[in-house]
Amino acid sequence: MTSPLLQTKLRRPELRPVRVERPALYARLTTGQLQKLTLVVAPAGFGKTALVSGWLGERPAGWLALDRADNEPARFWRYLIAALQTLAAPVGVTALAMLGANPPPPPEALLTSLVNDLAAGDGPLCLILDDYHLIENPAIHDALAFFIEHMPARLHLVLLSRSDPPLPLAGWRASGQLQELRQADLCFSLAEAAEFLNEVMGLALMTAQVEQLAERTEGWVAGLQLAALSLQGHKDPTAFVAAFSGSHRFVMDYLLDEVLLRQSEPVRRFLLQTSILNRLTAGLCAAVTGRSDSAAVLAELERANLFILPLDDERRWYRYHQLFADLLRARLLDEDEATELHQRAARWLAAEGRTAEAINHWLAAEDFAAAAALIEEAGFVALYQGELGQLAGWLAALPPMWAAERPWLGILAGWTALLTGRFPAVAAAVGAAQSRLAAAGDRQGEAAGHLAAIQAYLALMTGDVAAALQNARAALAQLPAGDA
């Protein structure tokens, strides 16, 4: 005797009376009906279910909301047939009887019966399997692949999942039998974010506030909704929007429950350790985590759609979604460990010639000696390339004593202040560098020549022509020919 079926698993979600319509995506879903399978894959909270429900509207379709208990094959097929029977009652009667046999027949026999029933009918059918990522039984994947390969053209299947299912997607893609919508497709545009926040969620945000939230959430629907729920009771929307991040309580709770805590301990550890990185690649992750399988882990994170985004077509560089990275960094509470991770990253990046990124990690580790040495090495390259904001940021992140102790840092600070029009800061930087050179007995040479050149430009800009000429002559006498 079989257990009764939960009818709630066969009911599609109710449509919200006020919602964001997405006609461009609806059109792609409609086009997909000409193919065997539509795959909608994105991380938690990207609106997969709402999108497909909105596309269907009032049209008939079978719906099955899967859960982990459906990893038992007989239960899975019993529910799938029940979902089909909401559209075509006679379908699958023989297959259901076969499921109750002892011993049960081979899966191909059961599925052949079901396929034949479907082929005998007329009219298009659409079946949605929601949360397919919860199915982990290889026997079900194999049987479903057989079913999709042989099902008649009248049936179109839509799979909603947080990760790519282990089905022969490449072959279906190559033969034009697969329509795909992914995270990048489901992200809300700025206009959609504004409609969602102000019309669906009932807020009255200004354009700039919507833009900030849309940028911070990267169009993640759940992130926008969590922000909106918090804003509904907030007295200062501007301050809230400016401070909104992945460490916000609602966002943190959601990402913890739906994403992080569902991962194995080794994966959680990898995510936390690599959260210090703005960009991830296998070698860098290996240096930071000590794991030799970092390339495989990154590939699996992308396959599982764990809020990781590829930055190139070769899948060599990735980054985490901003709010997910915020959460991970907030969970990496051990400051000593974070310092060590930043140092590992800095060493690898410096060895790879990625000096700017290495400097940022040395600064994050508060290893100011290493940071200062690299800034001195890379500072003039940044100057010549016009990257004054970056250079100014590095110098500002160093404690004042470092500029006072290292004349070349003072020289770089002087050039940066001069070229950005902060003339009072020029004099302070030059004065500190001159004092250090004098204390070291080094009043001549290249460093002194740079200080003279800075003073010459400053004098010229402030109208002191005589001082400009005097310092220019001193600079020419002390700088190498190429620099002068």
Short mmCIF file of C-alpha atoms in Angstrom, two decimals:
data_model
loop_
_atom_site.label_atom_id
_atom_site.label_comp_id
_atom_site.label_asym_id
_atom_site.label_seq_id
_atom_site.Cartn_x
_atom_site.Cartn_y
_atom_site.Cartn_z
CA MET A 1 0.00 0.00 0.00
CA THR A 2 1.45 3.37 -1.01
CA SER A 3 1.34 6.53 1.08
CA PRO A 4 -1.04 9.28 -0.06
CA LEU A 5 0.48 12.11 -2.05
CA LEU A 6 0.78 15.62 -0.66
CA GLN A 7 -1.39 17.67 -2.98
CA THR A 8 0.39 20.87 -1.93
CA LYS A 9 3.51 19.62 -3.74
CA LEU A 10 1.48 19.65 -6.96
CA ARG A 11 0.18 23.21 -6.68
CA ARG A 12 2.02 26.02 -8.35
CA PRO A 13 2.80 29.07 -6.19
CA GLU A 14 0.15 31.77 -6.17
CA LEU A 15 0.94 34.91 -8.13
CA ARG A 16 1.33 38.14 -6.19
CA PRO A 17 -1.31 40.68 -7.24
CA VAL A 18 1.44 43.29 -7.61
CA ARG A 19 4.61 41.98 -9.22
CA VAL A 20 7.38 42.86 -11.65
CA GLU A 21 6.51 41.56 -15.11
CA ARG A 22 9.51 40.40 -17.16
CA PRO A 23 8.37 40.23 -20.80
CA ALA A 24 11.83 39.63 -22.27
CA LEU A 25 12.37 36.56 -20.10
CA TYR A 26 8.79 35.39 -20.67
CA ALA A 27 9.51 35.49 -24.42
CA ARG A 28 12.56 33.28 -23.98
CA LEU A 29 10.55 30.81 -21.91
CA THR A 30 7.89 30.74 -24.61
CA THR A 31 10.51 30.11 -27.30
CA GLY A 32 11.88 27.31 -25.15
CA GLN A 33 8.63 25.39 -25.54
CA LEU A 34 9.81 24.45 -29.02
CA GLN A 35 12.64 22.50 -27.37
CA LYS A 36 12.68 19.51 -25.02
CA LEU A 37 13.96 21.21 -21.90
CA THR A 38 14.20 24.65 -20.32
CA LEU A 39 16.75 24.98 -17.53
CA VAL A 40 16.44 27.90 -15.10
CA VAL A 41 19.54 27.86 -12.90
CA ALA A 42 20.55 30.49 -10.35
CA PRO A 43 21.46 30.70 -6.66
CA ALA A 44 18.91 31.02 -3.88
CA GLY A 45 16.68 34.07 -4.03
CA PHE A 46 17.00 35.00 -7.70
CA GLY A 47 13.28 34.61 -8.40
CA LYS A 48 13.30 31.39 -10.42
CA THR A 49 9.94 30.18 -9.14
CA ALA A 50 8.33 33.62 -9.36
CA LEU A 51 9.59 34.07 -12.93
CA VAL A 52 8.14 30.79 -14.21
CA SER A 53 4.89 31.31 -12.29
CA GLY A 54 4.53 34.76 -13.81
CA TRP A 55 5.24 33.41 -17.27
CA LEU A 56 2.58 30.71 -16.94
CA GLY A 57 -0.05 33.11 -15.66
CA GLU A 58 -3.36 31.27 -15.82
CA ARG A 59 -2.23 28.74 -18.44
CA PRO A 60 -2.43 25.06 -17.48
CA ALA A 61 0.82 23.39 -16.47
CA GLY A 62 1.87 20.57 -14.19
CA TRP A 63 3.94 21.62 -11.19
CA LEU A 64 5.99 19.51 -8.79
CA ALA A 65 7.79 21.08 -5.83
CA LEU A 66 10.57 18.63 -5.02
CA ASP A 67 12.12 17.97 -1.63
CA ARG A 68 14.90 15.71 -0.31
CA ALA A 69 12.47 12.86 0.36
CA ASP A 70 11.95 12.62 -3.41
CA ASN A 71 15.37 11.01 -3.80
CA GLU A 72 13.60 7.66 -3.48
CA PRO A 73 12.96 6.72 -7.15
CA ALA A 74 9.48 5.25 -6.73
CA ARG A 75 8.35 8.31 -4.81
CA PHE A 76 9.88 10.66 -7.41
CA TRP A 77 8.10 9.01 -10.33
CA ARG A 78 4.84 8.68 -8.42
CA TYR A 79 4.81 12.44 -7.87
CA LEU A 80 5.93 13.24 -11.42
CA ILE A 81 3.12 11.12 -12.87
CA ALA A 82 0.66 12.78 -10.48
CA ALA A 83 1.80 16.19 -11.75
CA LEU A 84 1.24 15.04 -15.34
CA GLN A 85 -2.20 13.70 -14.42
CA THR A 86 -3.30 17.19 -13.38
CA LEU A 87 -3.10 17.92 -17.13
CA ALA A 88 -4.02 14.56 -18.68
CA ALA A 89 -5.76 12.23 -16.23
CA PRO A 90 -5.28 8.87 -18.06
CA VAL A 91 -1.51 9.32 -18.37
CA GLY A 92 0.70 6.95 -16.38
CA VAL A 93 -1.93 4.57 -14.98
CA THR A 94 0.02 1.50 -16.09
CA ALA A 95 3.31 3.02 -14.95
CA LEU A 96 1.85 3.62 -11.47
CA ALA A 97 0.75 0.00 -11.29
CA MET A 98 4.26 -1.09 -12.28
CA LEU A 99 5.72 1.03 -9.46
CA GLY A 100 3.68 -1.02 -7.01
CA ALA A 101 4.91 -4.37 -8.33
CA ASN A 102 7.25 -6.54 -6.27
CA PRO A 103 9.90 -6.71 -7.54
CA PRO A 104 9.57 -3.47 -9.53
CA PRO A 105 10.35 -3.62 -13.27
CA PRO A 106 13.45 -2.02 -14.80
CA PRO A 107 13.17 1.80 -15.03
CA GLU A 108 13.18 1.65 -18.85
CA ALA A 109 10.03 -0.48 -18.85
CA LEU A 110 8.17 1.91 -16.57
CA LEU A 111 9.29 4.97 -18.52
CA THR A 112 8.48 3.37 -21.87
CA SER A 113 4.91 2.89 -20.67
CA LEU A 114 4.72 6.50 -19.53
CA VAL A 115 6.21 7.84 -22.77
CA ASN A 116 3.76 5.77 -24.83
CA ASP A 117 0.83 7.18 -22.85
CA LEU A 118 2.04 10.71 -23.51
CA ALA A 119 2.60 10.01 -27.21
CA ALA A 120 -0.96 8.72 -27.59
CA GLY A 121 -2.47 12.05 -26.59
CA ASP A 122 -2.87 15.39 -28.35
CA GLY A 123 -2.12 18.95 -27.39
CA PRO A 124 0.91 20.56 -25.73
CA LEU A 125 1.82 19.84 -22.11
CA CYS A 126 4.20 21.72 -19.84
CA LEU A 127 5.66 20.25 -16.64
CA ILE A 128 7.72 22.21 -14.10
CA LEU A 129 10.06 20.49 -11.63
CA ASP A 130 10.97 23.02 -8.93
CA ASP A 131 14.06 22.74 -6.67
CA TYR A 132 15.63 19.96 -8.73
CA HIS A 133 18.98 20.62 -6.99
CA LEU A 134 17.57 18.66 -4.03
CA ILE A 135 17.66 15.47 -6.13
CA GLU A 136 21.00 13.74 -5.62
CA ASN A 137 20.19 10.12 -6.53
CA PRO A 138 22.09 9.11 -9.72
CA ALA A 139 19.39 6.56 -10.54
CA ILE A 140 16.82 9.36 -10.79
CA HIS A 141 19.12 11.49 -12.95
CA ASP A 142 19.71 8.58 -15.32
CA ALA A 143 16.02 7.74 -15.54
CA LEU A 144 15.04 11.37 -16.10
CA ALA A 145 17.63 11.68 -18.88
CA PHE A 146 16.09 8.60 -20.56
CA PHE A 147 12.62 10.12 -20.14
CA ILE A 148 13.64 13.48 -21.64
CA GLU A 149 15.41 11.79 -24.57
CA HIS A 150 12.31 9.79 -25.50
CA MET A 151 9.36 11.93 -24.42
CA PRO A 152 7.11 13.15 -27.26
CA ALA A 153 7.38 16.68 -28.64
CA ARG A 154 4.04 17.64 -27.07
CA LEU A 155 5.67 17.63 -23.60
CA HIS A 156 8.00 20.42 -22.54
CA LEU A 157 9.91 20.10 -19.27
CA VAL A 158 11.12 23.05 -17.17
CA LEU A 159 13.71 22.40 -14.45
CA LEU A 160 14.32 25.02 -11.74
CA SER A 161 17.55 24.46 -9.84
CA ARG A 162 20.29 26.18 -7.88
CA SER A 163 22.92 24.17 -9.74
CA ASP A 164 23.34 22.40 -13.06
CA PRO A 165 21.80 18.93 -12.84
CA PRO A 166 23.97 15.94 -13.86
CA LEU A 167 22.07 15.42 -17.09
CA PRO A 168 23.47 15.29 -20.67
CA LEU A 169 23.07 19.05 -21.09
CA ALA A 170 25.96 19.44 -23.55
CA GLY A 171 24.36 17.11 -26.07
CA TRP A 172 20.94 18.74 -25.78
CA ARG A 173 22.57 22.15 -26.06
CA ALA A 174 24.42 21.11 -29.22
CA SER A 175 21.28 19.67 -30.79
CA GLY A 176 19.21 22.77 -30.05
CA GLN A 177 16.98 21.01 -27.53
CA LEU A 178 17.90 23.14 -24.51
CA GLN A 179 16.84 26.66 -23.47
CA GLU A 180 18.80 28.13 -20.56
CA LEU A 181 18.20 31.07 -18.23
CA ARG A 182 20.91 31.74 -15.69
CA GLN A 183 21.87 34.12 -12.91
CA ALA A 184 22.91 36.93 -15.24
CA ASP A 185 19.52 36.71 -16.98
CA LEU A 186 17.52 36.75 -13.75
CA CYS A 187 19.23 39.77 -12.16
CA PHE A 188 16.89 42.75 -11.91
CA SER A 189 17.77 45.70 -14.11
CA LEU A 190 17.77 49.16 -12.56
CA ALA A 191 14.25 49.80 -13.88
CA GLU A 192 13.03 46.46 -12.52
CA ALA A 193 14.67 47.15 -9.16
CA ALA A 194 12.92 50.53 -8.97
CA GLU A 195 9.56 48.95 -9.82
CA PHE A 196 10.08 46.21 -7.26
CA LEU A 197 11.15 48.50 -4.42
CA ASN A 198 8.65 51.30 -4.95
CA GLU A 199 5.60 49.54 -6.39
CA VAL A 200 5.75 45.96 -5.16
CA MET A 201 7.29 46.69 -1.75
CA GLY A 202 5.54 50.04 -1.31
CA LEU A 203 8.57 52.24 -0.71
CA ALA A 204 9.22 55.73 -2.03
CA LEU A 205 12.94 55.70 -2.70
CA MET A 206 14.73 58.32 -4.73
CA THR A 207 16.54 57.30 -7.91
CA ALA A 208 19.96 57.57 -6.26
CA GLN A 209 18.86 55.29 -3.42
CA VAL A 210 17.50 52.69 -5.85
CA GLU A 211 20.75 52.86 -7.80
CA GLN A 212 22.79 52.24 -4.64
CA LEU A 213 20.72 49.22 -3.63
CA ALA A 214 20.68 47.80 -7.16
CA GLU A 215 24.46 48.13 -7.37
CA ARG A 216 25.04 46.66 -3.92
CA THR A 217 22.74 43.68 -4.47
CA GLU A 218 23.84 43.22 -8.11
CA GLY A 219 20.19 42.71 -9.03
CA TRP A 220 19.71 39.86 -6.54
CA VAL A 221 15.96 39.79 -5.94
CA ALA A 222 16.10 38.38 -2.41
CA GLY A 223 18.68 40.98 -1.44
CA LEU A 224 16.41 43.77 -2.67
CA GLN A 225 13.46 42.27 -0.81
CA LEU A 226 15.41 41.94 2.44
CA ALA A 227 16.57 45.53 2.10
CA ALA A 228 13.00 46.66 1.44
CA LEU A 229 11.66 44.82 4.50
CA SER A 230 14.21 46.60 6.66
CA LEU A 231 13.51 49.96 5.06
CA GLN A 232 9.79 49.74 5.78
CA GLY A 233 10.48 50.42 9.44
CA HIS A 234 13.53 52.64 9.06
CA LYS A 235 13.47 56.34 9.88
CA ASP A 236 16.50 57.28 7.78
CA PRO A 237 16.43 55.55 4.36
CA THR A 238 19.51 57.40 3.12
CA ALA A 239 21.67 56.20 6.01
CA PHE A 240 20.32 52.65 5.72
CA VAL A 241 21.02 52.43 1.98
CA ALA A 242 24.54 53.76 2.46
CA ALA A 243 25.29 51.14 5.13
CA PHE A 244 23.50 48.16 3.57
CA SER A 245 25.78 45.12 3.21
CA GLY A 246 25.91 41.36 3.53
CA SER A 247 26.46 41.72 7.27
CA HIS A 248 22.96 43.20 7.67
CA ARG A 249 20.99 40.88 9.97
CA PHE A 250 18.26 39.87 7.49
CA VAL A 251 20.73 39.25 4.67
CA MET A 252 23.13 37.37 6.93
CA ASP A 253 20.36 35.13 8.28
CA TYR A 254 19.12 34.34 4.76
CA LEU A 255 22.54 33.55 3.33
CA LEU A 256 23.51 31.53 6.39
CA ASP A 257 20.37 29.40 6.31
CA GLU A 258 19.99 29.03 2.55
CA VAL A 259 23.61 28.85 1.43
CA LEU A 260 26.53 28.68 3.85
CA LEU A 261 25.23 26.22 6.46
CA ARG A 262 24.14 23.81 3.72
CA GLN A 263 27.72 23.29 2.59
CA SER A 264 30.15 20.68 3.88
CA GLU A 265 32.73 21.81 6.42
CA PRO A 266 35.64 21.74 3.88
CA VAL A 267 33.64 23.90 1.43
CA ARG A 268 32.64 26.35 4.19
CA ARG A 269 36.28 26.60 5.22
CA PHE A 270 37.36 27.29 1.63
CA LEU A 271 34.68 29.97 1.23
CA LEU A 272 35.63 31.72 4.47
CA GLN A 273 39.36 31.67 3.80
CA THR A 274 39.07 32.93 0.23
CA SER A 275 36.59 35.67 1.18
CA ILE A 276 39.54 38.01 1.73
CA LEU A 277 40.19 37.96 -2.03
CA ASN A 278 38.56 40.41 -4.42
CA ARG A 279 39.33 38.03 -7.30
CA LEU A 280 39.92 34.32 -7.15
CA THR A 281 42.02 32.00 -9.27
CA ALA A 282 43.21 28.48 -8.56
CA GLY A 283 46.83 29.33 -7.79
CA LEU A 284 45.93 32.20 -5.49
CA CYS A 285 43.31 30.13 -3.67
CA ALA A 286 45.85 27.32 -3.24
CA ALA A 287 48.34 29.76 -1.73
CA VAL A 288 45.74 31.14 0.68
CA THR A 289 44.05 27.89 1.72
CA GLY A 290 46.85 25.37 1.29
CA ARG A 291 44.53 23.20 -0.82
CA SER A 292 45.99 21.63 -3.94
CA ASP A 293 42.51 21.00 -5.38
CA SER A 294 41.51 24.67 -5.55
CA ALA A 295 40.79 24.55 -9.28
CA ALA A 296 38.34 21.69 -8.76
CA VAL A 297 36.74 23.48 -5.81
CA LEU A 298 36.21 26.66 -7.84
CA ALA A 299 34.68 24.65 -10.68
CA GLU A 300 32.34 22.93 -8.22
CA LEU A 301 31.37 26.25 -6.61
CA GLU A 302 30.44 27.59 -10.03
CA ARG A 303 28.52 24.44 -10.90
CA ALA A 304 26.65 24.72 -7.61
CA ASN A 305 25.94 28.44 -8.23
CA LEU A 306 27.31 29.43 -4.83
CA PHE A 307 27.21 33.18 -5.52
CA ILE A 308 30.44 32.99 -7.53
CA LEU A 309 30.78 34.77 -10.86
CA PRO A 310 33.32 34.00 -13.63
CA LEU A 311 35.35 36.98 -14.80
CA ASP A 312 36.62 35.48 -18.06
CA ASP A 313 35.53 32.98 -20.67
CA GLU A 314 38.34 30.58 -19.74
CA ARG A 315 36.96 30.26 -16.16
CA ARG A 316 40.33 31.15 -14.66
CA TRP A 317 39.28 34.15 -12.57
CA TYR A 318 36.17 34.50 -10.41
CA ARG A 319 34.68 36.74 -7.76
CA TYR A 320 32.03 36.33 -5.10
CA HIS A 321 28.75 38.24 -5.17
CA GLN A 322 29.29 41.37 -3.07
CA LEU A 323 26.73 40.55 -0.39
CA PHE A 324 27.94 36.96 -0.12
CA ALA A 325 31.53 38.17 0.26
CA ASP A 326 30.37 40.57 3.00
CA LEU A 327 28.76 37.67 4.87
CA LEU A 328 31.84 35.46 4.56
CA ARG A 329 34.17 38.20 5.77
CA ALA A 330 31.88 38.89 8.72
CA ARG A 331 32.05 35.19 9.64
CA LEU A 332 35.86 35.12 9.41
CA LEU A 333 36.17 36.48 12.94
CA ASP A 334 39.73 35.45 13.82
CA GLU A 335 41.87 38.53 13.14
CA ASP A 336 45.13 36.60 13.40
CA GLU A 337 43.95 34.11 10.79
CA ALA A 338 42.75 36.91 8.51
CA THR A 339 46.16 38.57 8.79
CA GLU A 340 47.93 35.35 7.84
CA LEU A 341 45.58 34.83 4.88
CA HIS A 342 46.25 38.36 3.60
CA GLN A 343 50.00 37.78 3.90
CA ARG A 344 49.78 34.53 1.92
CA ALA A 345 47.78 36.30 -0.77
CA ALA A 346 50.23 39.19 -0.91
CA ARG A 347 53.24 36.91 -1.34
CA TRP A 348 51.60 34.98 -4.19
CA LEU A 349 50.42 38.13 -5.96
CA ALA A 350 53.81 39.84 -5.64
CA ALA A 351 55.54 36.77 -7.09
CA GLU A 352 53.09 36.84 -10.00
CA GLY A 353 53.83 40.52 -10.69
CA ARG A 354 50.40 41.69 -9.51
CA THR A 355 51.94 44.42 -7.41
CA ALA A 356 48.90 46.62 -6.85
CA GLU A 357 46.83 43.73 -5.49
CA ALA A 358 49.76 42.58 -3.36
CA ILE A 359 50.06 46.04 -1.80
CA ASN A 360 46.38 46.02 -0.90
CA HIS A 361 46.78 42.70 0.91
CA TRP A 362 49.94 43.82 2.75
CA LEU A 363 47.99 46.87 3.93
CA ALA A 364 45.03 44.71 4.98
CA ALA A 365 47.46 42.55 6.97
CA GLU A 366 48.91 45.73 8.50
CA ASP A 367 52.35 44.57 7.39
CA PHE A 368 53.40 48.12 6.70
CA ALA A 369 57.07 47.35 6.10
CA ALA A 370 56.24 45.01 3.22
CA ALA A 371 53.59 47.42 1.91
CA ALA A 372 55.94 50.40 2.04
CA ALA A 373 58.66 48.53 0.18
CA LEU A 374 56.27 47.60 -2.63
CA ILE A 375 54.78 51.10 -2.79
CA GLU A 376 58.28 52.52 -3.24
CA GLU A 377 58.87 49.98 -5.99
CA ALA A 378 55.57 50.53 -7.82
CA GLY A 379 54.77 54.13 -6.94
CA PHE A 380 56.39 55.82 -9.92
CA VAL A 381 54.73 53.39 -12.32
CA ALA A 382 51.39 54.43 -10.82
CA LEU A 383 52.39 58.10 -11.20
CA TYR A 384 53.37 57.72 -14.85
CA GLN A 385 50.13 55.83 -15.59
CA GLY A 386 48.02 58.53 -13.95
CA GLU A 387 46.75 56.22 -11.19
CA LEU A 388 46.92 59.00 -8.64
CA GLY A 389 43.86 57.95 -6.66
CA GLN A 390 45.26 54.47 -6.10
CA LEU A 391 48.66 55.81 -5.07
CA ALA A 392 47.10 58.37 -2.73
CA GLY A 393 45.03 55.59 -1.13
CA TRP A 394 48.10 53.45 -0.50
CA LEU A 395 50.00 56.33 1.07
CA ALA A 396 47.04 57.34 3.22
CA ALA A 397 46.73 53.77 4.53
CA LEU A 398 50.27 53.85 5.92
CA PRO A 399 50.82 55.25 9.43
CA PRO A 400 52.38 58.76 9.26
CA MET A 401 55.65 57.52 10.75
CA TRP A 402 56.34 55.44 7.65
CA ALA A 403 56.35 58.45 5.33
CA ALA A 404 58.54 60.30 7.83
CA GLU A 405 61.03 57.44 8.02
CA ARG A 406 61.22 56.65 4.29
CA PRO A 407 62.05 59.63 2.07
CA TRP A 408 60.85 57.96 -1.14
CA LEU A 409 57.38 57.66 0.34
CA GLY A 410 57.49 61.37 1.07
CA ILE A 411 58.59 62.03 -2.51
CA LEU A 412 55.70 59.98 -3.87
CA ALA A 413 53.32 61.77 -1.50
CA GLY A 414 54.68 65.10 -2.72
CA TRP A 415 54.21 64.28 -6.41
CA THR A 416 50.72 62.92 -5.75
CA ALA A 417 49.65 66.00 -3.80
CA LEU A 418 51.15 68.29 -6.46
CA LEU A 419 49.43 66.55 -9.36
CA THR A 420 46.07 66.53 -7.55
CA GLY A 421 46.27 70.22 -6.62
CA ARG A 422 46.68 69.77 -2.85
CA PHE A 423 49.46 72.33 -2.51
CA PRO A 424 49.60 72.58 1.32
CA ALA A 425 50.15 68.82 1.47
CA VAL A 426 53.06 69.16 -0.98
CA ALA A 427 55.06 71.30 1.42
CA ALA A 428 54.44 68.90 4.32
CA ALA A 429 55.52 65.86 2.31
CA VAL A 430 58.62 67.56 0.93
CA GLY A 431 59.59 68.89 4.35
CA ALA A 432 59.38 65.43 5.95
CA ALA A 433 61.43 63.85 3.17
CA GLN A 434 64.08 66.59 3.33
CA SER A 435 64.41 66.14 7.10
CA ARG A 436 64.95 62.43 6.71
CA LEU A 437 67.53 62.92 3.95
CA ALA A 438 69.35 65.50 6.05
CA ALA A 439 69.42 63.14 9.05
CA ALA A 440 70.93 60.49 6.82
CA GLY A 441 73.47 62.94 5.40
CA ASP A 442 72.05 62.42 1.90
CA ARG A 443 71.50 65.94 0.58
CA GLN A 444 72.46 65.10 -2.99
CA GLY A 445 71.41 62.43 -5.44
CA GLU A 446 68.21 61.25 -7.10
CA ALA A 447 65.93 61.64 -4.07
CA ALA A 448 67.06 65.23 -3.53
CA GLY A 449 66.59 65.85 -7.25
CA HIS A 450 62.96 64.73 -7.08
CA LEU A 451 62.33 67.01 -4.11
CA ALA A 452 63.82 69.93 -6.02
CA ALA A 453 61.66 69.11 -9.07
CA ILE A 454 58.51 69.02 -6.92
CA GLN A 455 59.42 72.38 -5.39
CA ALA A 456 60.11 73.82 -8.85
CA TYR A 457 56.64 72.82 -10.10
CA LEU A 458 55.01 74.08 -6.91
CA ALA A 459 56.77 77.43 -7.16
CA LEU A 460 55.77 77.76 -10.81
CA MET A 461 52.12 76.98 -10.02
CA THR A 462 52.07 79.52 -7.21
CA GLY A 463 53.72 82.25 -9.29
CA ASP A 464 57.22 82.27 -7.73
CA VAL A 465 59.27 82.21 -10.93
CA ALA A 466 62.64 82.80 -9.27
CA ALA A 467 62.19 79.86 -6.87
CA ALA A 468 60.96 77.73 -9.76
CA LEU A 469 64.14 78.40 -11.76
CA GLN A 470 66.42 77.80 -8.76
CA ASN A 471 64.82 74.46 -7.92
CA ALA A 472 64.66 73.41 -11.57
CA ARG A 473 68.45 73.90 -11.89
CA ALA A 474 68.99 71.84 -8.73
CA ALA A 475 66.74 69.09 -10.05
CA LEU A 476 68.53 68.95 -13.41
CA ALA A 477 71.86 68.67 -11.64
CA GLN A 478 70.82 65.75 -9.46
CA LEU A 479 68.31 63.69 -11.45
CA PRO A 480 69.39 61.00 -13.95
CA ALA A 481 69.26 62.22 -17.54
CA GLY A 482 66.17 60.16 -18.37
CA ASP A 483 64.18 61.50 -15.40
CA ALA A 484 65.26 65.11 -15.77
#
